[in-house]
Amino acid sequence: MPPKQKSRHVALSAITMLCFGAVVLIFKYHSQPGGQLYGVSGLGTAAAGVAAGGVVMPASASGSGVVMDGTLSPSEVSQLLTPGIMGHGPFDLPKYPGICRKMRPPNVPVLTVQRMWLSSRQRNRTDVTLVTQLSADRLYMLEGQCGSWGSIISAAVHVALVDGKIVSDLPELAGRDVSASRELISEFHSRSEKRGRCKLDIVFVTEDVESMEMVGLYPVNALRNKALQLSQTEVVLLLDADFLPNRALTDLIHQPAMYEQLRRVTGYKQGIVLPAFETMDDGMEGKQTALKAIKSRTALHELFDRGELRGFHMDHYNRGHRATDHTRWFETSLSYRIPYEEGFEPYVMVQRRFVPWYDERFKGYRKNKVVHLMHMFRLGVEFASTPHGYVVHSPHPVANSWNTTQATGFWYKVGALWLVLKKLYADSREDMAASIFVPATGFNCDSREPEKWSFY
């Protein structure tokens, strides 16, 4: 065979093999329920209707997505979210073997899963799950996120009960039983399915609290773990409910080439930091400013230059986001490394397998996220910027958890239930320095001996 003809033959063979490989990959992708690539039971359509442990989850009559079978008890629903009981969806323990140590109350809060709602919208291999938590009083925040995030949101929604009755600032919930919250969340999910951009998955949990005074000790990290348990995608965005991501970010991520780049970079234990901003006005004008800011980076820059925005909490806790260097971020269109410093608590996109469990002993306000980011860093996660994404805080009233943390002295003195947050933080920091820190949770997960841990 002449050389030229031989080279053409080799090239044609290579192209044929590539096409065959692509066909196999496409067939494998479409043959899995919901189009998942990661070996997790599909939850993309109501027809699939399969969730944790293969439990059938029928579509609701209102068309608001997939809901838990009403015949299941709260304890059975809660068990479905327990890592590792089935070895597959919605949380796959063999894939995400996070270390934790189970503790009993009052060291960690007791949350009862009442119900789950899963979006019936089609899942895509380029989806990134926004993982968040909130109280039922603040569903309006979740509505804002669903309007700006064009992918999956996994949200844990919390309701506190005293003597079996709801404690809430909402008149339609205050003093009523759990069914009122369930109806409110169900209606909200139905609206989100019809109007929102997101694919909204909700896990609704309640917490029995012994007194009104303790209601404000919001179980923030326990809720974050519940939302993590519900997330299924390879990459997640860890974000609080009062922040809005820029609208263009998910449009960009859904481009296959950009998603593969994100997947590749985060696969090297990179946490992609989304710079956080806040409005100078904390009222209705500030809300409008936040909505303007998420439209484009150009709009954000103009508002920042006019003094209508600043870096989040830079006026009173600059360690939280100082390392991001907001000025540098505006000056470059390139990614840059962000050095970790103690107190750093950015909002990051990261591969789910590199996200450790949150320590559920942290309740109320302060240090809950700081400890988690410190743990991620100790486990080898490094941080870098992206010119394509950012988040903006939407103003809202001061959290009850802040007021109660101050009023009860939970931060300054030893409480009857657990050590003060200040000592808890110091102990956690010391354990991380010694490479023996293990987050405390209310559920079981892998509990190997410390000398065998490979995380540090």
Short mmCIF file of C-alpha atoms in Angstrom, two decimals:
data_model
loop_
_atom_site.label_atom_id
_atom_site.label_comp_id
_atom_site.label_asym_id
_atom_site.label_seq_id
_atom_site.Cartn_x
_atom_site.Cartn_y
_atom_site.Cartn_z
CA MET A 1 0.00 0.00 0.00
CA PRO A 2 1.46 3.44 -0.97
CA PRO A 3 2.43 5.65 2.01
CA LYS A 4 -0.23 8.31 1.38
CA GLN A 5 -2.98 5.72 0.98
CA LYS A 6 -1.76 3.92 4.11
CA SER A 7 -1.89 7.14 6.20
CA ARG A 8 -5.41 7.85 4.96
CA HIS A 9 -6.41 4.30 5.93
CA VAL A 10 -4.99 4.74 9.45
CA ALA A 11 -6.74 8.10 9.90
CA LEU A 12 -10.05 6.68 8.69
CA SER A 13 -9.73 3.76 11.14
CA ALA A 14 -9.05 6.15 14.01
CA ILE A 15 -12.08 8.28 13.16
CA THR A 16 -14.23 5.14 12.94
CA MET A 17 -13.09 4.02 16.39
CA LEU A 18 -13.80 7.48 17.88
CA CYS A 19 -17.30 7.51 16.40
CA PHE A 20 -17.95 4.01 17.72
CA GLY A 21 -16.78 5.09 21.19
CA ALA A 22 -19.07 8.12 21.08
CA VAL A 23 -22.05 5.95 20.11
CA VAL A 24 -21.34 3.60 23.02
CA LEU A 25 -21.07 6.53 25.45
CA ILE A 26 -24.31 8.08 24.20
CA PHE A 27 -26.12 4.76 24.45
CA LYS A 28 -24.79 4.21 27.96
CA TYR A 29 -25.90 7.69 28.97
CA HIS A 30 -29.40 7.45 27.58
CA SER A 31 -29.94 3.91 28.85
CA GLN A 32 -29.69 5.09 32.47
CA PRO A 33 -32.79 6.54 34.18
CA GLY A 34 -32.81 10.29 34.04
CA GLY A 35 -29.73 10.43 31.84
CA GLN A 36 -27.29 10.21 34.77
CA LEU A 37 -23.65 9.46 34.03
CA TYR A 38 -22.54 8.83 37.58
CA GLY A 39 -24.18 5.55 38.49
CA VAL A 40 -26.93 7.11 40.65
CA SER A 41 -30.59 6.20 40.31
CA GLY A 42 -32.20 8.73 37.98
CA LEU A 43 -34.57 11.29 39.41
CA GLY A 44 -34.91 13.32 36.24
CA THR A 45 -38.51 12.48 35.33
CA ALA A 46 -41.70 11.65 37.10
CA ALA A 47 -41.96 8.55 34.94
CA ALA A 48 -38.72 7.19 36.35
CA GLY A 49 -40.05 7.84 39.85
CA VAL A 50 -37.19 6.08 41.59
CA ALA A 51 -35.27 7.52 44.50
CA ALA A 52 -33.24 6.37 47.46
CA GLY A 53 -33.07 2.63 47.80
CA GLY A 54 -35.37 2.10 44.83
CA VAL A 55 -38.42 3.48 46.63
CA VAL A 56 -41.13 4.55 44.19
CA MET A 57 -41.86 8.25 44.39
CA PRO A 58 -44.95 9.05 42.29
CA ALA A 59 -45.53 12.38 40.61
CA SER A 60 -47.92 14.63 42.43
CA ALA A 61 -51.34 15.24 40.94
CA SER A 62 -50.62 18.95 40.66
CA GLY A 63 -47.65 18.30 38.42
CA SER A 64 -45.27 19.78 40.98
CA GLY A 65 -42.62 17.13 40.53
CA VAL A 66 -41.89 13.98 42.48
CA VAL A 67 -42.89 13.67 46.14
CA MET A 68 -42.38 11.03 48.77
CA ASP A 69 -45.02 8.32 48.99
CA GLY A 70 -47.42 9.50 51.67
CA THR A 71 -47.64 6.01 53.16
CA LEU A 72 -44.07 6.24 54.49
CA SER A 73 -43.60 7.32 58.08
CA PRO A 74 -41.30 10.27 58.91
CA SER A 75 -38.74 7.82 60.34
CA GLU A 76 -38.77 5.79 57.11
CA VAL A 77 -38.33 8.92 55.04
CA SER A 78 -35.50 10.03 57.32
CA GLN A 79 -33.82 6.66 56.90
CA LEU A 80 -33.82 7.11 53.13
CA LEU A 81 -31.48 10.06 53.58
CA THR A 82 -29.13 8.15 55.88
CA PRO A 83 -25.82 7.57 54.06
CA GLY A 84 -24.91 4.05 53.09
CA ILE A 85 -28.10 2.12 53.98
CA MET A 86 -28.59 1.00 50.37
CA GLY A 87 -25.29 1.99 48.78
CA HIS A 88 -26.99 4.15 46.18
CA GLY A 89 -29.01 7.38 45.69
CA PRO A 90 -29.71 9.94 46.72
CA PHE A 91 -26.43 9.64 48.60
CA ASP A 92 -23.89 7.04 47.52
CA LEU A 93 -21.64 6.14 50.45
CA PRO A 94 -19.12 4.06 48.45
CA LYS A 95 -18.65 7.06 46.16
CA TYR A 96 -18.53 9.71 48.90
CA PRO A 97 -16.99 8.03 51.98
CA GLY A 98 -16.93 11.07 54.26
CA ILE A 99 -15.65 10.42 57.76
CA CYS A 100 -17.83 11.39 60.71
CA ARG A 101 -18.50 10.39 64.29
CA LYS A 102 -22.06 9.88 65.39
CA MET A 103 -23.12 11.79 68.48
CA ARG A 104 -26.33 11.81 70.43
CA PRO A 105 -28.45 14.78 71.45
CA PRO A 106 -28.07 17.28 72.98
CA ASN A 107 -24.60 17.38 71.40
CA VAL A 108 -26.15 17.41 67.94
CA PRO A 109 -29.69 18.37 66.93
CA VAL A 110 -32.37 15.82 66.09
CA LEU A 111 -34.03 16.52 62.74
CA THR A 112 -37.03 14.57 61.50
CA VAL A 113 -37.45 14.37 57.75
CA GLN A 114 -41.14 14.89 57.03
CA ARG A 115 -41.18 14.87 53.26
CA MET A 116 -39.16 15.38 50.08
CA TRP A 117 -40.09 17.05 46.80
CA LEU A 118 -37.97 16.30 43.73
CA SER A 119 -38.11 18.26 40.51
CA SER A 120 -39.60 16.43 37.55
CA ARG A 121 -37.49 18.44 35.11
CA GLN A 122 -34.91 16.59 33.03
CA ARG A 123 -31.48 16.21 34.63
CA ASN A 124 -28.41 16.87 32.49
CA ARG A 125 -24.86 15.60 32.80
CA THR A 126 -23.73 19.25 33.00
CA ASP A 127 -25.89 20.02 36.04
CA VAL A 128 -24.23 21.48 39.13
CA THR A 129 -26.22 21.30 42.36
CA LEU A 130 -26.56 24.41 44.50
CA VAL A 131 -26.63 23.08 48.08
CA THR A 132 -28.41 25.30 50.60
CA GLN A 133 -30.62 25.45 53.69
CA LEU A 134 -33.21 27.80 55.17
CA SER A 135 -36.16 28.09 57.52
CA ALA A 136 -39.70 27.91 56.12
CA ASP A 137 -40.04 31.62 56.95
CA ARG A 138 -37.53 32.38 54.22
CA LEU A 139 -38.83 30.54 51.21
CA TYR A 140 -38.79 33.88 49.39
CA MET A 141 -34.98 33.62 49.41
CA LEU A 142 -35.14 30.22 47.74
CA GLU A 143 -37.48 31.70 45.15
CA GLY A 144 -34.82 34.27 44.31
CA GLN A 145 -32.15 31.61 43.92
CA CYS A 146 -34.43 29.51 41.73
CA GLY A 147 -34.86 32.53 39.46
CA SER A 148 -31.12 32.99 38.98
CA TRP A 149 -29.74 29.43 39.08
CA GLY A 150 -30.55 27.43 35.95
CA SER A 151 -29.63 24.04 37.32
CA ILE A 152 -30.39 21.84 40.36
CA ILE A 153 -30.98 23.25 43.84
CA SER A 154 -30.90 20.89 46.82
CA ALA A 155 -32.50 22.70 49.77
CA ALA A 156 -33.15 21.61 53.34
CA VAL A 157 -36.12 23.53 54.76
CA HIS A 158 -36.44 23.71 58.56
CA VAL A 159 -39.37 24.23 60.91
CA ALA A 160 -38.99 24.45 64.69
CA LEU A 161 -41.70 22.98 66.94
CA VAL A 162 -42.39 23.76 70.57
CA ASP A 163 -44.94 21.41 72.16
CA GLY A 164 -45.79 20.18 68.67
CA LYS A 165 -46.69 23.64 67.34
CA ILE A 166 -44.82 25.65 64.71
CA VAL A 167 -42.73 28.59 65.83
CA SER A 168 -42.64 31.07 62.96
CA ASP A 169 -42.77 34.75 62.07
CA LEU A 170 -45.33 33.91 59.39
CA PRO A 171 -48.93 34.32 60.61
CA GLU A 172 -50.07 31.46 58.38
CA LEU A 173 -47.69 29.08 60.19
CA ALA A 174 -47.33 30.32 63.77
CA GLY A 175 -49.00 28.06 66.33
CA ARG A 176 -50.21 25.51 63.81
CA ASP A 177 -49.23 21.87 63.33
CA VAL A 178 -46.76 20.43 60.83
CA SER A 179 -49.34 20.00 58.08
CA ALA A 180 -49.49 23.78 57.58
CA SER A 181 -45.77 23.89 56.74
CA ARG A 182 -46.10 20.88 54.48
CA GLU A 183 -48.87 22.55 52.50
CA LEU A 184 -46.93 25.82 52.26
CA ILE A 185 -43.79 24.11 50.97
CA SER A 186 -45.76 21.93 48.57
CA GLU A 187 -47.43 24.98 47.02
CA PHE A 188 -44.07 26.73 46.82
CA HIS A 189 -42.46 23.78 45.06
CA SER A 190 -45.33 23.59 42.58
CA ARG A 191 -44.88 27.29 41.70
CA SER A 192 -41.13 26.82 41.32
CA GLU A 193 -41.66 23.94 38.91
CA LYS A 194 -43.88 26.13 36.75
CA ARG A 195 -42.06 29.49 36.92
CA GLY A 196 -38.51 29.07 38.17
CA ARG A 197 -35.32 28.40 36.22
CA CYS A 198 -34.05 25.77 38.62
CA LYS A 199 -34.71 22.08 39.18
CA LEU A 200 -35.71 22.26 42.82
CA ASP A 201 -35.28 19.37 45.24
CA ILE A 202 -36.47 19.99 48.80
CA VAL A 203 -36.11 17.97 51.98
CA PHE A 204 -38.47 19.25 54.68
CA VAL A 205 -37.34 18.66 58.27
CA THR A 206 -38.74 19.53 61.67
CA GLU A 207 -36.99 19.92 65.00
CA ASP A 208 -38.60 19.61 68.43
CA VAL A 209 -37.20 22.41 70.58
CA GLU A 210 -37.61 22.50 74.35
CA SER A 211 -38.28 26.23 74.73
CA MET A 212 -38.88 29.42 72.77
CA GLU A 213 -35.49 30.68 73.93
CA MET A 214 -33.72 27.85 72.12
CA VAL A 215 -35.62 28.20 68.85
CA GLY A 216 -33.05 30.64 67.51
CA LEU A 217 -30.21 28.13 67.84
CA TYR A 218 -30.76 27.23 64.21
CA PRO A 219 -29.22 23.81 63.33
CA VAL A 220 -27.40 25.22 60.33
CA ASN A 221 -24.77 22.52 59.84
CA ALA A 222 -27.18 19.63 60.38
CA LEU A 223 -29.37 21.15 57.66
CA ARG A 224 -26.41 21.55 55.33
CA ASN A 225 -25.71 17.85 55.74
CA LYS A 226 -29.31 17.00 54.88
CA ALA A 227 -29.05 19.06 51.68
CA LEU A 228 -25.73 17.39 50.84
CA GLN A 229 -27.30 13.98 51.29
CA LEU A 230 -29.91 14.91 48.72
CA SER A 231 -27.43 16.23 46.13
CA GLN A 232 -26.46 13.89 43.31
CA THR A 233 -24.25 15.74 40.86
CA GLU A 234 -20.49 15.40 40.66
CA VAL A 235 -19.92 19.12 41.22
CA VAL A 236 -21.78 21.16 43.83
CA LEU A 237 -22.00 24.83 44.77
CA LEU A 238 -22.05 25.44 48.53
CA LEU A 239 -24.11 28.60 49.03
CA ASP A 240 -26.29 30.20 51.68
CA ALA A 241 -29.92 30.89 50.80
CA ASP A 242 -29.61 34.69 51.02
CA PHE A 243 -27.15 34.87 48.10
CA LEU A 244 -28.00 35.13 44.41
CA PRO A 245 -25.56 33.70 41.84
CA ASN A 246 -25.11 35.60 38.59
CA ARG A 247 -27.61 34.42 35.99
CA ALA A 248 -25.04 33.73 33.24
CA LEU A 249 -23.04 31.22 35.29
CA THR A 250 -25.26 28.19 34.74
CA ASP A 251 -25.71 29.06 31.07
CA LEU A 252 -21.94 28.84 30.75
CA ILE A 253 -21.61 25.66 32.81
CA HIS A 254 -24.19 23.88 30.66
CA GLN A 255 -21.90 24.27 27.65
CA PRO A 256 -20.26 20.80 27.42
CA ALA A 257 -16.74 22.13 26.89
CA MET A 258 -16.98 24.51 29.83
CA TYR A 259 -18.46 21.83 32.06
CA GLU A 260 -15.65 19.44 31.22
CA GLN A 261 -13.15 22.17 32.08
CA LEU A 262 -14.91 22.74 35.43
CA ARG A 263 -14.97 19.01 36.08
CA ARG A 264 -11.30 18.64 35.22
CA VAL A 265 -10.14 21.58 37.36
CA THR A 266 -12.23 20.60 40.39
CA GLY A 267 -10.96 17.04 39.98
CA TYR A 268 -7.57 18.32 41.13
CA LYS A 269 -9.07 19.31 44.49
CA GLN A 270 -9.63 22.89 43.42
CA GLY A 271 -12.43 24.83 45.08
CA ILE A 272 -13.65 27.47 42.64
CA VAL A 273 -14.41 30.61 44.64
CA LEU A 274 -17.33 32.80 43.62
CA PRO A 275 -16.55 36.34 44.89
CA ALA A 276 -19.26 37.50 47.31
CA PHE A 277 -20.69 41.01 47.32
CA GLU A 278 -23.27 42.85 49.40
CA THR A 279 -25.36 45.96 48.83
CA MET A 280 -24.78 49.12 50.84
CA ASP A 281 -28.51 49.56 51.34
CA ASP A 282 -30.17 46.87 53.45
CA GLY A 283 -33.77 47.62 52.46
CA MET A 284 -35.89 47.34 49.34
CA GLU A 285 -33.45 49.49 47.37
CA GLY A 286 -30.71 47.01 48.25
CA LYS A 287 -32.81 44.12 46.97
CA GLN A 288 -33.20 45.90 43.65
CA THR A 289 -29.48 46.60 43.52
CA ALA A 290 -28.75 42.90 44.05
CA LEU A 291 -31.07 41.96 41.17
CA LYS A 292 -29.30 44.45 38.90
CA ALA A 293 -25.89 43.17 39.94
CA ILE A 294 -26.50 39.54 38.97
CA LYS A 295 -27.43 40.47 35.40
CA SER A 296 -23.82 40.80 34.24
CA ARG A 297 -20.29 41.35 35.43
CA THR A 298 -20.36 44.75 33.75
CA ALA A 299 -23.42 45.79 35.76
CA LEU A 300 -21.77 44.47 38.92
CA HIS A 301 -18.61 46.48 38.24
CA GLU A 302 -20.56 49.68 37.66
CA LEU A 303 -22.48 49.29 40.90
CA PHE A 304 -19.24 48.50 42.75
CA ASP A 305 -17.52 51.59 41.34
CA ARG A 306 -20.50 53.76 42.31
CA GLY A 307 -20.27 52.54 45.89
CA GLU A 308 -23.59 50.69 45.83
CA LEU A 309 -21.83 47.36 46.43
CA ARG A 310 -18.81 46.16 48.39
CA GLY A 311 -17.15 42.87 49.22
CA PHE A 312 -19.29 40.82 51.60
CA HIS A 313 -18.75 41.65 55.29
CA MET A 314 -15.61 43.60 54.50
CA ASP A 315 -16.66 46.26 56.99
CA HIS A 316 -16.72 44.04 60.09
CA TYR A 317 -15.33 40.57 59.30
CA ASN A 318 -12.91 41.00 56.46
CA ARG A 319 -11.13 37.70 57.11
CA GLY A 320 -14.20 35.94 55.74
CA HIS A 321 -13.62 37.09 52.15
CA ARG A 322 -10.47 39.22 52.19
CA ALA A 323 -8.36 36.57 50.47
CA THR A 324 -10.64 36.68 47.43
CA ASP A 325 -9.31 40.19 46.67
CA HIS A 326 -12.34 41.76 45.01
CA THR A 327 -10.32 44.57 43.42
CA ARG A 328 -7.97 42.10 41.73
CA TRP A 329 -10.94 40.07 40.54
CA PHE A 330 -12.33 43.08 38.70
CA GLU A 331 -8.95 43.87 37.17
CA THR A 332 -8.36 40.51 35.50
CA SER A 333 -10.23 38.13 33.25
CA LEU A 334 -8.02 35.23 34.32
CA SER A 335 -8.26 32.79 37.18
CA TYR A 336 -5.78 33.16 40.03
CA ARG A 337 -4.84 31.19 43.11
CA ILE A 338 -6.44 32.34 46.37
CA PRO A 339 -4.31 31.60 49.44
CA TYR A 340 -6.18 30.24 52.43
CA GLU A 341 -6.14 32.15 55.72
CA GLU A 342 -7.88 31.26 58.95
CA GLY A 343 -11.40 32.62 58.99
CA PHE A 344 -11.79 32.35 55.19
CA GLU A 345 -15.34 31.23 54.34
CA PRO A 346 -15.91 31.61 50.60
CA TYR A 347 -18.72 30.19 48.51
CA VAL A 348 -17.24 27.52 46.30
CA MET A 349 -17.92 25.11 43.48
CA VAL A 350 -16.20 21.84 44.30
CA GLN A 351 -16.45 18.15 43.55
CA ARG A 352 -18.85 16.49 45.93
CA ARG A 353 -16.32 13.77 46.80
CA PHE A 354 -14.04 16.40 48.32
CA VAL A 355 -16.72 17.91 50.56
CA PRO A 356 -16.50 16.65 54.15
CA TRP A 357 -19.50 16.50 56.42
CA TYR A 358 -20.39 19.62 58.34
CA ASP A 359 -19.92 19.42 62.11
CA GLU A 360 -23.46 19.44 63.50
CA ARG A 361 -22.40 20.62 66.96
CA PHE A 362 -22.24 24.12 65.51
CA LYS A 363 -25.68 25.67 65.99
CA GLY A 364 -26.82 29.27 65.88
CA TYR A 365 -24.56 31.97 64.51
CA ARG A 366 -20.74 32.07 64.06
CA LYS A 367 -17.95 29.74 63.01
CA ASN A 368 -20.11 27.01 61.45
CA LYS A 369 -18.89 27.64 57.91
CA VAL A 370 -15.40 28.77 58.97
CA VAL A 371 -14.73 25.36 60.51
CA HIS A 372 -15.99 23.55 57.41
CA LEU A 373 -13.79 25.55 55.03
CA MET A 374 -10.81 25.08 57.34
CA HIS A 375 -11.47 21.34 57.28
CA MET A 376 -11.68 21.33 53.47
CA PHE A 377 -8.34 23.12 53.32
CA ARG A 378 -6.77 20.67 55.76
CA LEU A 379 -8.01 17.83 53.55
CA GLY A 380 -6.08 19.27 50.61
CA VAL A 381 -8.60 21.48 48.83
CA GLU A 382 -7.01 24.62 47.36
CA PHE A 383 -8.86 27.70 46.18
CA ALA A 384 -8.88 29.62 42.92
CA SER A 385 -11.00 32.36 41.37
CA THR A 386 -13.10 32.31 38.24
CA PRO A 387 -13.89 35.39 36.15
CA HIS A 388 -17.24 33.89 35.15
CA GLY A 389 -19.13 33.62 38.42
CA TYR A 390 -19.99 35.63 41.52
CA VAL A 391 -22.73 35.88 44.15
CA VAL A 392 -24.56 38.87 45.64
CA HIS A 393 -26.18 38.99 49.07
CA SER A 394 -29.85 39.96 49.03
CA PRO A 395 -30.78 42.05 52.12
CA HIS A 396 -33.13 40.59 54.72
CA PRO A 397 -34.00 41.03 58.42
CA VAL A 398 -31.43 39.89 60.99
CA ALA A 399 -31.63 36.16 61.68
CA ASN A 400 -33.23 34.95 64.90
CA SER A 401 -30.18 32.70 65.34
CA TRP A 402 -27.97 35.79 65.73
CA ASN A 403 -30.26 37.37 68.32
CA THR A 404 -30.60 34.15 70.30
CA THR A 405 -26.88 33.36 70.20
CA GLN A 406 -26.26 36.74 71.82
CA ALA A 407 -29.22 36.64 74.25
CA THR A 408 -28.48 33.16 75.62
CA GLY A 409 -24.74 33.75 75.97
CA PHE A 410 -24.19 30.60 73.91
CA TRP A 411 -21.01 32.12 72.53
CA TYR A 412 -19.53 33.29 75.82
CA LYS A 413 -20.28 30.67 78.47
CA VAL A 414 -20.65 26.94 78.92
CA GLY A 415 -24.23 25.99 78.12
CA ALA A 416 -26.18 23.13 79.70
CA LEU A 417 -26.22 21.24 76.40
CA TRP A 418 -22.70 21.63 75.07
CA LEU A 419 -19.51 23.64 75.23
CA VAL A 420 -19.63 27.22 74.15
CA LEU A 421 -19.05 27.83 70.48
CA LYS A 422 -15.80 29.59 71.23
CA LYS A 423 -14.28 26.56 72.95
CA LEU A 424 -15.76 24.22 70.37
CA TYR A 425 -14.06 26.21 67.64
CA ALA A 426 -10.74 26.23 69.50
CA ASP A 427 -10.92 22.47 70.05
CA SER A 428 -11.78 21.86 66.39
CA ARG A 429 -8.90 24.04 65.27
CA GLU A 430 -6.50 22.18 67.56
CA ASP A 431 -7.70 18.80 66.31
CA MET A 432 -7.23 19.86 62.70
CA ALA A 433 -3.69 20.96 63.42
CA ALA A 434 -3.07 17.48 64.85
CA SER A 435 -4.85 15.85 61.88
CA ILE A 436 -7.40 14.13 64.13
CA PHE A 437 -10.50 16.27 63.56
CA VAL A 438 -13.68 14.36 62.72
CA PRO A 439 -17.00 16.22 62.26
CA ALA A 440 -19.82 15.18 64.58
CA THR A 441 -23.13 14.18 63.01
CA GLY A 442 -26.45 12.68 64.03
CA PHE A 443 -26.04 9.76 61.61
CA ASN A 444 -23.57 6.93 61.07
CA CYS A 445 -20.95 6.92 58.35
CA ASP A 446 -17.51 5.40 57.87
CA SER A 447 -15.79 5.35 61.27
CA ARG A 448 -12.36 3.82 60.69
CA GLU A 449 -9.60 4.08 63.25
CA PRO A 450 -7.73 7.43 63.24
CA GLU A 451 -4.39 5.82 62.37
CA LYS A 452 -5.90 4.40 59.20
CA TRP A 453 -7.35 7.63 57.89
CA SER A 454 -5.94 8.66 54.52
CA PHE A 455 -7.59 12.08 54.43
CA TYR A 456 -4.66 14.03 55.94
#
